[in-house]
JSON list of C-alpha atoms in Angstrom, two decimals:
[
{"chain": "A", "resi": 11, "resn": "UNK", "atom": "CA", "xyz": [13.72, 1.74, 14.40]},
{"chain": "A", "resi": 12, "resn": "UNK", "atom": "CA", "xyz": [13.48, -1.44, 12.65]},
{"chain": "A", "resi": 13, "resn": "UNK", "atom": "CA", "xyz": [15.14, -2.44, 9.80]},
{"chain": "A", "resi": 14, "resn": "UNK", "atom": "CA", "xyz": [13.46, -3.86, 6.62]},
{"chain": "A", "resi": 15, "resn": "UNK", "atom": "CA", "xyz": [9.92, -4.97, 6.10]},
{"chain": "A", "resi": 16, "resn": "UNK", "atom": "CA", "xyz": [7.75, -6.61, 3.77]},
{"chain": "A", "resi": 17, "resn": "UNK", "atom": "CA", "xyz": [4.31, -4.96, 3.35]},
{"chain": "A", "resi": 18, "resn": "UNK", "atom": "CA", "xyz": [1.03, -5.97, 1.88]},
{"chain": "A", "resi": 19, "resn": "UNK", "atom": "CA", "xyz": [-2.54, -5.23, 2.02]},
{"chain": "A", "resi": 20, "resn": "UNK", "atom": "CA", "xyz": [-5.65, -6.74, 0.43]},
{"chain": "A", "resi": 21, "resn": "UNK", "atom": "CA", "xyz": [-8.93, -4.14, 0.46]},
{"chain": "A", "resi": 22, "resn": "UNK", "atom": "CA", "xyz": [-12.51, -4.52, 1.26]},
{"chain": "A", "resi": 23, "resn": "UNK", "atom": "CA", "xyz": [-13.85, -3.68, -1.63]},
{"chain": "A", "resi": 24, "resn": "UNK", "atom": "CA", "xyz": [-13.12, -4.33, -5.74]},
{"chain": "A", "resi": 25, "resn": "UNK", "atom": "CA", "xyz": [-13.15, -1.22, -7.71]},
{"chain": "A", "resi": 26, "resn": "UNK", "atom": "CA", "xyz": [-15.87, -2.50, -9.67]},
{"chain": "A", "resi": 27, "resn": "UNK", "atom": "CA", "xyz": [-17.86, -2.84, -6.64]},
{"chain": "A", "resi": 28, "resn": "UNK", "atom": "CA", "xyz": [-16.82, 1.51, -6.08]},
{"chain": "A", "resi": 29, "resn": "UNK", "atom": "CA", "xyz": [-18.16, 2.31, -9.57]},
{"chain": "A", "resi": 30, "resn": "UNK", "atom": "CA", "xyz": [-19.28, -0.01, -11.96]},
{"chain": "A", "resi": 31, "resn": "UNK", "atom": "CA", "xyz": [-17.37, 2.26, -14.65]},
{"chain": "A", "resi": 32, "resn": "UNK", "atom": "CA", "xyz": [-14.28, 1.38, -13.74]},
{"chain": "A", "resi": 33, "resn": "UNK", "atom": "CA", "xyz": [-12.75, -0.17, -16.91]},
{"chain": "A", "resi": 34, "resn": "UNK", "atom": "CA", "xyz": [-13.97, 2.73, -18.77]},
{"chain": "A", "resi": 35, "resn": "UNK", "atom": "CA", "xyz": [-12.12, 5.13, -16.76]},
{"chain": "A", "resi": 36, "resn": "UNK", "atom": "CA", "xyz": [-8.45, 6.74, -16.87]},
{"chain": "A", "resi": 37, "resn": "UNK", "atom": "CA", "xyz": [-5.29, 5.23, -14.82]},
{"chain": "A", "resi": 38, "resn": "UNK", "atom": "CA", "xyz": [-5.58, 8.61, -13.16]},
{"chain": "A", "resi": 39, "resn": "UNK", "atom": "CA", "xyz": [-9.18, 8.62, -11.90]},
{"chain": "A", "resi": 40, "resn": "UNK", "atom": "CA", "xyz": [-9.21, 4.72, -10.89]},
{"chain": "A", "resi": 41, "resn": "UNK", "atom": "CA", "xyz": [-6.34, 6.49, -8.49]},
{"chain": "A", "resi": 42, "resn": "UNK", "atom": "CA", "xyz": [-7.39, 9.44, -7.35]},
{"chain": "A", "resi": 43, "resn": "UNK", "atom": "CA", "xyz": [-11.21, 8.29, -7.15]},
{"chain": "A", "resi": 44, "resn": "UNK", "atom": "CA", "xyz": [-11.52, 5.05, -6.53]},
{"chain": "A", "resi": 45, "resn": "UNK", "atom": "CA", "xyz": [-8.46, 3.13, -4.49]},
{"chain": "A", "resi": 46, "resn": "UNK", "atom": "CA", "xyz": [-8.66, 5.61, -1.17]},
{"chain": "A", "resi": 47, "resn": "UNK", "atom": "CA", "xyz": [-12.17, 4.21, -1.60]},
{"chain": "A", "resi": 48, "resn": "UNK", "atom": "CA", "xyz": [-11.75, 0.47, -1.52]},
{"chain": "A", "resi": 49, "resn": "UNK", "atom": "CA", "xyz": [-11.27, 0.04, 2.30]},
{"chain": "A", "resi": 50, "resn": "UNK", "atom": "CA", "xyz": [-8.73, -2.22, 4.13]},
{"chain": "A", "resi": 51, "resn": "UNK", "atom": "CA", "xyz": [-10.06, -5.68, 4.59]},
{"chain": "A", "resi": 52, "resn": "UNK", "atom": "CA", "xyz": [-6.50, -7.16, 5.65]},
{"chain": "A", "resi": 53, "resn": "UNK", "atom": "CA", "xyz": [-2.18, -6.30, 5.85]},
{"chain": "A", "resi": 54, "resn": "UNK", "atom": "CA", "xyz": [0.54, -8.12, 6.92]},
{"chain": "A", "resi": 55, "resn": "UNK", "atom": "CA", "xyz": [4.10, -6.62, 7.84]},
{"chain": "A", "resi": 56, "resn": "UNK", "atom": "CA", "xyz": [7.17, -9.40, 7.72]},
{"chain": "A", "resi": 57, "resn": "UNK", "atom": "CA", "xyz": [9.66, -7.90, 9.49]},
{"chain": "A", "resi": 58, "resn": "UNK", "atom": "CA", "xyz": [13.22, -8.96, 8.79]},
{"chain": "A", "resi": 59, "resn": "UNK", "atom": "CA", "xyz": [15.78, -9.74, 11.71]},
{"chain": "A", "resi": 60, "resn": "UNK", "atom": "CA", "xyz": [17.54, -12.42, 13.25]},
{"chain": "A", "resi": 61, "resn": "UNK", "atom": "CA", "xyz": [13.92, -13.77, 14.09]},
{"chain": "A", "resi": 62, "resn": "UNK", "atom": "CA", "xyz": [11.33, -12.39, 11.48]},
{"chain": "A", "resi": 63, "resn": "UNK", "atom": "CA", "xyz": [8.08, -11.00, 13.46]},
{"chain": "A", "resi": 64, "resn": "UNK", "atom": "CA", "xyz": [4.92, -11.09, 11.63]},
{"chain": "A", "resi": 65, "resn": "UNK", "atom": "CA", "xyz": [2.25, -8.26, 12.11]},
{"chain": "A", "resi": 66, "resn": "UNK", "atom": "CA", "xyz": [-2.15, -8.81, 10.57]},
{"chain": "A", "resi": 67, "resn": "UNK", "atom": "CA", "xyz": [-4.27, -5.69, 10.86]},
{"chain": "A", "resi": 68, "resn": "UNK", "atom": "CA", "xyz": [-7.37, -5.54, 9.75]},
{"chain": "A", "resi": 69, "resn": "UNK", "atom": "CA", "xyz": [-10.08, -3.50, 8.98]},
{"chain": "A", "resi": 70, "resn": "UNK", "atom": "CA", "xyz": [-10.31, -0.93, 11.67]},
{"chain": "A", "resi": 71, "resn": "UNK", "atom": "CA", "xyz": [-6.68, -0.94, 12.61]},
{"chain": "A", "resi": 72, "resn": "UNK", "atom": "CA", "xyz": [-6.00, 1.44, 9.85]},
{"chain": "A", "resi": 73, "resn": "UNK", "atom": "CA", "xyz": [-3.83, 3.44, 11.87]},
{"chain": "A", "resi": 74, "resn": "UNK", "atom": "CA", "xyz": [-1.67, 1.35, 13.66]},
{"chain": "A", "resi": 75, "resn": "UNK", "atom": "CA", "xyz": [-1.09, 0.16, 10.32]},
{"chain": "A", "resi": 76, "resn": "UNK", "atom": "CA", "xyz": [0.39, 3.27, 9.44]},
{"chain": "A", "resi": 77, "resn": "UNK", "atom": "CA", "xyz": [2.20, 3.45, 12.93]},
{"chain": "A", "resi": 78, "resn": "UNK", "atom": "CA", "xyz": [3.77, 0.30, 12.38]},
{"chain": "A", "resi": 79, "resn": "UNK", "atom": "CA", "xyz": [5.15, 1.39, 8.89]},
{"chain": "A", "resi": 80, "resn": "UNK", "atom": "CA", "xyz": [6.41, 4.11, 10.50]},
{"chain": "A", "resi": 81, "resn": "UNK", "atom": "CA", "xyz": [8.82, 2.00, 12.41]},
{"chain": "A", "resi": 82, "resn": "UNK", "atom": "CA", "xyz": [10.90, 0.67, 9.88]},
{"chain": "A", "resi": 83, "resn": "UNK", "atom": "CA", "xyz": [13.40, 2.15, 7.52]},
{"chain": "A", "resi": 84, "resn": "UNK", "atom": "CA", "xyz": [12.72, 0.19, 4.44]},
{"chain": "A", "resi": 85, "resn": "UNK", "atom": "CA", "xyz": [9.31, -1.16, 3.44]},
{"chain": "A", "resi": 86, "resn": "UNK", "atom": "CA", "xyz": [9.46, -3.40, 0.15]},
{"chain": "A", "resi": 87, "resn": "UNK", "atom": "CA", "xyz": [6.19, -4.59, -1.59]},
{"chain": "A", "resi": 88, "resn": "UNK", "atom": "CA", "xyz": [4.62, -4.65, -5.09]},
{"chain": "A", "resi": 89, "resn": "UNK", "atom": "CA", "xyz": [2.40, -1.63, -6.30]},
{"chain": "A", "resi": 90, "resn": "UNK", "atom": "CA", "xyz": [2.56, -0.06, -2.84]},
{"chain": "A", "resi": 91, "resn": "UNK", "atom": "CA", "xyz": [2.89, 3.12, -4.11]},
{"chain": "A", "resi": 92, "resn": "UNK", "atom": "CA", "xyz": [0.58, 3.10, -6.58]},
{"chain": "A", "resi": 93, "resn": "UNK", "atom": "CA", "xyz": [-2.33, 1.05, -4.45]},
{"chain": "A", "resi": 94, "resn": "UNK", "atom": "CA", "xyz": [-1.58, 0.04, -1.37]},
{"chain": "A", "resi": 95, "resn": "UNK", "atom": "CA", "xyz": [-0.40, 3.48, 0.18]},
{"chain": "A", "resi": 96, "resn": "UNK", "atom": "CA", "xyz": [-3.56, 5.35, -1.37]},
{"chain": "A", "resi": 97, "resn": "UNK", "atom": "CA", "xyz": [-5.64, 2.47, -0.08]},
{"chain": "A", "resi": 98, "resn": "UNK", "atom": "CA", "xyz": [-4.69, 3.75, 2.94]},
{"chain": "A", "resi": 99, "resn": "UNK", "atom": "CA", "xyz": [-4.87, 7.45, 2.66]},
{"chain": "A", "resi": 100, "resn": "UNK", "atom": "CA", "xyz": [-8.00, 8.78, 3.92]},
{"chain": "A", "resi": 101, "resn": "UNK", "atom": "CA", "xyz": [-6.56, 7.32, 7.24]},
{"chain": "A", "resi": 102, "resn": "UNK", "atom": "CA", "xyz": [-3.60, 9.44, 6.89]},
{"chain": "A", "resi": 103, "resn": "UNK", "atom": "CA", "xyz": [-3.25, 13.17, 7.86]},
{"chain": "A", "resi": 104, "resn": "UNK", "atom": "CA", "xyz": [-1.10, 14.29, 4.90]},
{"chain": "A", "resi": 105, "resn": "UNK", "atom": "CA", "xyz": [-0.04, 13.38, 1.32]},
{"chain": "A", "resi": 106, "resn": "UNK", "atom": "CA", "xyz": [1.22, 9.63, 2.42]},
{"chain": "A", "resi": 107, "resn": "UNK", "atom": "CA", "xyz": [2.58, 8.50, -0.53]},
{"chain": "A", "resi": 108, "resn": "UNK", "atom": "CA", "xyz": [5.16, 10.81, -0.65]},
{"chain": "A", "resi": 109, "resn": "UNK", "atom": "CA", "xyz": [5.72, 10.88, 3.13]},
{"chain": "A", "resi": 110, "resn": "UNK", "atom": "CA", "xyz": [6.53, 7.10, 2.58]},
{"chain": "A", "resi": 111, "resn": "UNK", "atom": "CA", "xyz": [7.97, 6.98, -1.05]},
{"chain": "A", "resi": 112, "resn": "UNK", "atom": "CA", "xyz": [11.40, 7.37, 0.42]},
{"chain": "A", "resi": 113, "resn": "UNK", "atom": "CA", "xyz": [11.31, 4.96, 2.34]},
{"chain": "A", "resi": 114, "resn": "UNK", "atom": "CA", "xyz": [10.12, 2.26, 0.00]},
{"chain": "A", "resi": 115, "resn": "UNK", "atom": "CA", "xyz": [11.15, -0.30, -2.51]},
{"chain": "A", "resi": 116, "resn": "UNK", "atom": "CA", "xyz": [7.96, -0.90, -4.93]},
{"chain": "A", "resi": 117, "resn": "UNK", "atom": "CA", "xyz": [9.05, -3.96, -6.83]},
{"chain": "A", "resi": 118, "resn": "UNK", "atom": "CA", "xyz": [6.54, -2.61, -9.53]},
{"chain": "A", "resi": 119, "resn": "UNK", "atom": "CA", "xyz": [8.05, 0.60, -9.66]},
{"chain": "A", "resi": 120, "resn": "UNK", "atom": "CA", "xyz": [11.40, -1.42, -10.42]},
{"chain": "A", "resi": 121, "resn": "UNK", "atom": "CA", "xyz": [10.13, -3.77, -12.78]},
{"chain": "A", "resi": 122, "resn": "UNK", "atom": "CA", "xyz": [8.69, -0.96, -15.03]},
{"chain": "A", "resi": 123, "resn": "UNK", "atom": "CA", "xyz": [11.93, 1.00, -14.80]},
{"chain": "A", "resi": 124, "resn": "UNK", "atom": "CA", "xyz": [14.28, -1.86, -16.01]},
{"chain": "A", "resi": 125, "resn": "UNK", "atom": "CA", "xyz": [11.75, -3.11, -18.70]},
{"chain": "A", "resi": 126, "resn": "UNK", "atom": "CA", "xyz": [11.40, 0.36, -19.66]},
{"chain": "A", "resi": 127, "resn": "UNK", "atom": "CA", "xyz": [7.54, 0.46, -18.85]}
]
């Protein structure tokens, strides 16, 4: 298993371009609704070690993707459990952002905590 990565993913779509109400809608439903919906366009894994690897998948390569993620015991990137996971959940066979929330450091996650939202 490899140690640390850095994780990213841009999607296919805009949510405005999934429903054309999106401003109008909750936090919750742009979530639940709309993100599994946007499709992967592009990722990119940085891996950390004494020579950092770089890994692009794009759309269609969903699930190595996921496989890759799999390999490492820290992932760090902004929003990625609140985006980029779901982004990629219809791809994955389970709830993923709790299969992969212990494993990850979501830079938003720990900006809101130590601003207190």
């Amino acid at each position: 298993m490899k140690n640390i990565c850095f994780f990213d993913l841009e999607t296919k779509y805009l949510f405005e371009d999934i429903n054309a109400e999106y401003p109008d809608l909750s936090f919750n439903e742009r979530k639940r609704a709309i993100t599994p919906k946007l499709g992967l366009a592009t990722a990119c894994i940085l891996a950390e070690g004494s020579k950092p690897e770089i890994f692009y998948f794009d759309e269609g390569q969903e699930s190595n993707l996921i496989e890759a993620l799999e390999g490492f015991y820290l992932i760090i990137g902004h929003n990625i459990l609140q985006f980029d996971y779901p982004v990629l959940s219809p791809h994955f066979n389970g709830a993923i952002v709790s299969h992969f929330s212990p494993k990850s450091l979501d830079t938003f996650e720990y900006l809101k905590n130590v601003t207190k939202g």
